[in-house]
Amino acid sequence: MEIKLVLGDITRLTDVDAIVNAANNSLLGGGGVDGAIHRAAGPELLEECRTLNGCATGEAKTTKAYNLPCRYVIHTVGPIWHGGSSNEASLLADCYRNSLIEAQKNGARRVAFPSISTGVYGYPVDKAAEVAIKTVKDVLRSMSSSFDLIEWCLFDNRTYNAYETVLKG
Ligand code: ADP
């Protein structure tokens, strides 16, 4: 079981079975990584998302990946940062935990995450990296036999460095 960080575009990954989308409650597409995933997957992804009736913050739902090189997209909805006293950390932890549960259900043993909530949703990246890595390590204590690779695909150096600091620390 390997945990790694890569710098780049999550839609280009060829070494995973599932990528996680930082979606919004509607699941009907948006900007950032969500927009990139819908563009790369093609319009059938939106068609399938329309059947899911949205997704609550912290929950996760799985679709096929259509034109993406992986098999599944796991859509999760991160919390919007409101200063840190609105349950943001536990909702962000829920995203990682529920995404891994979805991956396990679908037999996806190699999974890539983006930096959930740290774009438009404004979660400070250092704090988000702590929650992300701690939660994944916690979940893997009971589910490690279900996975071969968990990676974060980070889009810019500042984000990469924040996750690297936590992972190496
Ligand atoms: P949120 O609404 O959860 O904050 P965003 O998509 O706005 O989601 O941002 C989450 C993170 O995803 C940010 O670090 C952003 O730079 C990054 N990101 C944007 N496009 C991509 C992509 N194609 N691959 C990986 N990460 C991406």
mmCIF file of N, CA and C in Angstrom, residues 103-161:
data_model
loop_
_atom_site.group_PDB
_atom_site.id
_atom_site.type_symbol
_atom_site.label_atom_id
_atom_site.label_comp_id
_atom_site.label_asym_id
_atom_site.label_seq_id
_atom_site.Cartn_x
_atom_site.Cartn_y
_atom_site.Cartn_z
ATOM 1 N N ALA A 103 -14.917 3.943 -2.878
ATOM 2 C CA ALA A 103 -13.887 3.257 -3.674
ATOM 3 C C ALA A 103 -13.869 1.776 -3.333
ATOM 4 N N GLN A 104 -13.898 1.481 -2.053
ATOM 5 C CA GLN A 104 -13.862 0.080 -1.621
ATOM 6 C C GLN A 104 -15.071 -0.688 -2.160
ATOM 7 N N LYS A 105 -16.252 -0.083 -2.070
ATOM 8 C CA LYS A 105 -17.477 -0.731 -2.560
ATOM 9 C C LYS A 105 -17.363 -1.103 -4.032
ATOM 10 N N ASN A 106 -16.655 -0.258 -4.795
ATOM 11 C CA ASN A 106 -16.543 -0.470 -6.231
ATOM 12 C C ASN A 106 -15.285 -1.240 -6.620
ATOM 13 N N GLY A 107 -14.527 -1.656 -5.642
ATOM 14 C CA GLY A 107 -13.309 -2.411 -5.931
ATOM 15 C C GLY A 107 -12.209 -1.573 -6.553
ATOM 16 N N ALA A 108 -12.259 -0.265 -6.336
ATOM 17 C CA ALA A 108 -11.204 0.614 -6.850
ATOM 18 C C ALA A 108 -10.057 0.613 -5.831
ATOM 19 N N ARG A 109 -8.961 -0.009 -6.195
ATOM 20 C CA ARG A 109 -7.837 -0.188 -5.258
ATOM 21 C C ARG A 109 -6.806 0.922 -5.381
ATOM 22 N N ARG A 110 -6.920 1.734 -6.453
ATOM 23 C CA ARG A 110 -5.962 2.826 -6.689
ATOM 24 C C ARG A 110 -6.781 4.103 -6.883
ATOM 25 N N VAL A 111 -6.605 5.051 -5.986
ATOM 26 C CA VAL A 111 -7.504 6.200 -5.901
ATOM 27 C C VAL A 111 -6.691 7.496 -5.822
ATOM 28 N N ALA A 112 -7.135 8.507 -6.573
ATOM 29 C CA ALA A 112 -6.483 9.825 -6.511
ATOM 30 C C ALA A 112 -7.466 10.884 -6.031
ATOM 31 N N PHE A 113 -6.993 11.712 -5.131
ATOM 32 C CA PHE A 113 -7.761 12.857 -4.622
ATOM 33 C C PHE A 113 -7.169 14.161 -5.129
ATOM 34 N N PRO A 114 -8.011 15.171 -5.346
ATOM 35 C CA PRO A 114 -7.507 16.542 -5.473
ATOM 36 C C PRO A 114 -7.446 17.139 -4.065
ATOM 37 N N SER A 115 -7.056 18.377 -3.969
ATOM 38 C CA SER A 115 -7.070 19.067 -2.670
ATOM 39 C C SER A 115 -8.478 19.627 -2.452
ATOM 40 N N ILE A 116 -9.328 18.789 -1.831
ATOM 41 C CA ILE A 116 -10.743 19.131 -1.667
ATOM 42 C C ILE A 116 -10.899 20.414 -0.820
ATOM 43 N N SER A 117 -11.728 21.304 -1.287
ATOM 44 C CA SER A 117 -12.154 22.544 -0.588
ATOM 45 C C SER A 117 -11.150 23.696 -0.607
ATOM 46 N N THR A 118 -9.933 23.500 -1.122
ATOM 47 C CA THR A 118 -8.942 24.580 -0.992
ATOM 48 C C THR A 118 -8.908 25.537 -2.176
ATOM 49 N N GLY A 119 -9.833 25.374 -3.115
ATOM 50 C CA GLY A 119 -9.928 26.318 -4.224
ATOM 51 C C GLY A 119 -10.987 27.353 -3.913
ATOM 52 N N VAL A 120 -12.045 27.331 -4.708
ATOM 53 C CA VAL A 120 -13.150 28.284 -4.539
ATOM 54 C C VAL A 120 -13.745 28.215 -3.126
ATOM 55 N N TYR A 121 -13.709 27.051 -2.501
ATOM 56 C CA TYR A 121 -14.325 26.898 -1.181
ATOM 57 C C TYR A 121 -13.478 27.467 -0.035
ATOM 58 N N GLY A 122 -12.238 27.883 -0.338
ATOM 59 C CA GLY A 122 -11.481 28.744 0.578
ATOM 60 C C GLY A 122 -10.873 28.124 1.820
ATOM 61 N N TYR A 123 -10.840 26.797 1.883
ATOM 62 C CA TYR A 123 -10.259 26.142 3.070
ATOM 63 C C TYR A 123 -8.746 26.379 3.049
ATOM 64 N N PRO A 124 -8.147 26.887 4.128
ATOM 65 C CA PRO A 124 -6.694 27.120 4.118
ATOM 66 C C PRO A 124 -5.942 25.818 3.834
ATOM 67 N N VAL A 125 -5.016 25.880 2.892
ATOM 68 C CA VAL A 125 -4.436 24.634 2.385
ATOM 69 C C VAL A 125 -3.640 23.891 3.447
ATOM 70 N N ASP A 126 -2.945 24.603 4.335
ATOM 71 C CA ASP A 126 -2.167 23.895 5.369
ATOM 72 C C ASP A 126 -3.094 23.089 6.274
ATOM 73 N N LYS A 127 -4.190 23.708 6.649
ATOM 74 C CA LYS A 127 -5.158 23.022 7.524
ATOM 75 C C LYS A 127 -5.842 21.873 6.784
ATOM 76 N N ALA A 128 -6.177 22.088 5.538
ATOM 77 C CA ALA A 128 -6.831 21.029 4.759
ATOM 78 C C ALA A 128 -5.895 19.837 4.578
ATOM 79 N N ALA A 129 -4.619 20.112 4.351
ATOM 80 C CA ALA A 129 -3.648 19.021 4.163
ATOM 81 C C ALA A 129 -3.557 18.171 5.429
ATOM 82 N N GLU A 130 -3.584 18.807 6.591
ATOM 83 C CA GLU A 130 -3.533 18.050 7.864
ATOM 84 C C GLU A 130 -4.728 17.114 7.982
ATOM 85 N N VAL A 131 -5.919 17.643 7.724
ATOM 86 C CA VAL A 131 -7.133 16.831 7.831
ATOM 87 C C VAL A 131 -7.096 15.699 6.809
ATOM 88 N N ALA A 132 -6.705 16.036 5.577
ATOM 89 C CA ALA A 132 -6.712 15.055 4.486
ATOM 90 C C ALA A 132 -5.810 13.869 4.825
ATOM 91 N N ILE A 133 -4.590 14.163 5.193
ATOM 92 C CA ILE A 133 -3.613 13.086 5.393
ATOM 93 C C ILE A 133 -3.910 12.309 6.663
ATOM 94 N N LYS A 134 -4.279 13.003 7.722
ATOM 95 C CA LYS A 134 -4.623 12.307 8.974
ATOM 96 C C LYS A 134 -5.816 11.371 8.748
ATOM 97 N N THR A 135 -6.832 11.860 8.056
ATOM 98 C CA THR A 135 -8.034 11.050 7.853
ATOM 99 C C THR A 135 -7.736 9.825 7.008
ATOM 100 N N VAL A 136 -6.997 10.018 5.915
ATOM 101 C CA VAL A 136 -6.693 8.872 5.056
ATOM 102 C C VAL A 136 -5.863 7.838 5.832
ATOM 103 N N LYS A 137 -4.894 8.301 6.599
ATOM 104 C CA LYS A 137 -4.091 7.341 7.384
ATOM 105 C C LYS A 137 -4.969 6.610 8.401
ATOM 106 N N ASP A 138 -5.875 7.321 9.033
ATOM 107 C CA ASP A 138 -6.804 6.688 9.998
ATOM 108 C C ASP A 138 -7.651 5.620 9.318
ATOM 109 N N VAL A 139 -8.246 5.983 8.180
ATOM 110 C CA VAL A 139 -9.117 5.047 7.472
ATOM 111 C C VAL A 139 -8.324 3.813 7.046
ATOM 112 N N LEU A 140 -7.096 4.032 6.607
ATOM 113 C CA LEU A 140 -6.292 2.909 6.118
ATOM 114 C C LEU A 140 -5.938 1.931 7.228
ATOM 115 N N ARG A 141 -5.988 2.384 8.478
ATOM 116 C CA ARG A 141 -5.718 1.441 9.570
ATOM 117 C C ARG A 141 -6.711 0.279 9.554
ATOM 118 N N SER A 142 -7.949 0.552 9.145
ATOM 119 C CA SER A 142 -8.915 -0.552 9.113
ATOM 120 C C SER A 142 -9.186 -1.065 7.699
ATOM 121 N N MET A 143 -8.764 -0.318 6.662
ATOM 122 C CA MET A 143 -9.126 -0.700 5.289
ATOM 123 C C MET A 143 -7.915 -0.890 4.381
ATOM 124 N N SER A 144 -6.715 -1.021 4.933
ATOM 125 C CA SER A 144 -5.530 -0.985 4.062
ATOM 126 C C SER A 144 -5.512 -2.144 3.074
ATOM 127 N N SER A 145 -6.137 -3.272 3.419
ATOM 128 C CA SER A 145 -6.095 -4.408 2.490
ATOM 129 C C SER A 145 -6.968 -4.150 1.254
ATOM 130 N N SER A 146 -7.797 -3.096 1.275
ATOM 131 C CA SER A 146 -8.651 -2.780 0.128
ATOM 132 C C SER A 146 -7.969 -1.902 -0.910
ATOM 133 N N PHE A 147 -6.781 -1.372 -0.595
ATOM 134 C CA PHE A 147 -6.154 -0.387 -1.481
ATOM 135 C C PHE A 147 -4.702 -0.742 -1.785
ATOM 136 N N ASP A 148 -4.269 -0.343 -2.992
ATOM 137 C CA ASP A 148 -2.855 -0.469 -3.367
ATOM 138 C C ASP A 148 -2.180 0.893 -3.430
ATOM 139 N N LEU A 149 -2.950 1.943 -3.776
ATOM 140 C CA LEU A 149 -2.357 3.276 -3.948
ATOM 141 C C LEU A 149 -3.393 4.337 -3.600
ATOM 142 N N ILE A 150 -2.999 5.262 -2.748
ATOM 143 C CA ILE A 150 -3.789 6.479 -2.535
ATOM 144 C C ILE A 150 -2.859 7.635 -2.880
ATOM 145 N N GLU A 151 -3.295 8.490 -3.798
ATOM 146 C CA GLU A 151 -2.443 9.635 -4.113
ATOM 147 C C GLU A 151 -3.247 10.922 -4.112
ATOM 148 N N TRP A 152 -2.535 12.015 -3.877
ATOM 149 C CA TRP A 152 -3.107 13.344 -4.082
ATOM 150 C C TRP A 152 -2.480 13.915 -5.326
ATOM 151 N N CYS A 153 -3.325 14.403 -6.219
ATOM 152 C CA CYS A 153 -2.850 15.057 -7.434
ATOM 153 C C CYS A 153 -3.077 16.552 -7.250
ATOM 154 N N LEU A 154 -1.997 17.270 -7.072
ATOM 155 C CA LEU A 154 -2.064 18.676 -6.633
ATOM 156 C C LEU A 154 -1.657 19.578 -7.786
ATOM 157 N N PHE A 155 -2.390 20.654 -7.921
ATOM 158 C CA PHE A 155 -2.385 21.423 -9.165
ATOM 159 C C PHE A 155 -1.347 22.530 -9.196
ATOM 160 N N ASP A 156 -0.827 22.917 -8.039
ATOM 161 C CA ASP A 156 0.157 23.997 -8.006
ATOM 162 C C ASP A 156 1.172 23.708 -6.904
ATOM 163 N N ASN A 157 2.315 24.363 -7.026
ATOM 164 C CA ASN A 157 3.425 24.079 -6.103
ATOM 165 C C ASN A 157 3.101 24.380 -4.654
ATOM 166 N N ARG A 158 2.376 25.461 -4.427
ATOM 167 C CA ARG A 158 2.076 25.828 -3.047
ATOM 168 C C ARG A 158 1.257 24.725 -2.371
ATOM 169 N N THR A 159 0.291 24.201 -3.098
ATOM 170 C CA THR A 159 -0.547 23.129 -2.556
ATOM 171 C C THR A 159 0.279 21.860 -2.376
ATOM 172 N N TYR A 160 1.083 21.543 -3.378
ATOM 173 C CA TYR A 160 1.949 20.365 -3.281
ATOM 174 C C TYR A 160 2.834 20.454 -2.040
ATOM 175 N N ASN A 161 3.452 21.614 -1.851
ATOM 176 C CA ASN A 161 4.371 21.783 -0.712
ATOM 177 C C ASN A 161 3.648 21.630 0.620
#
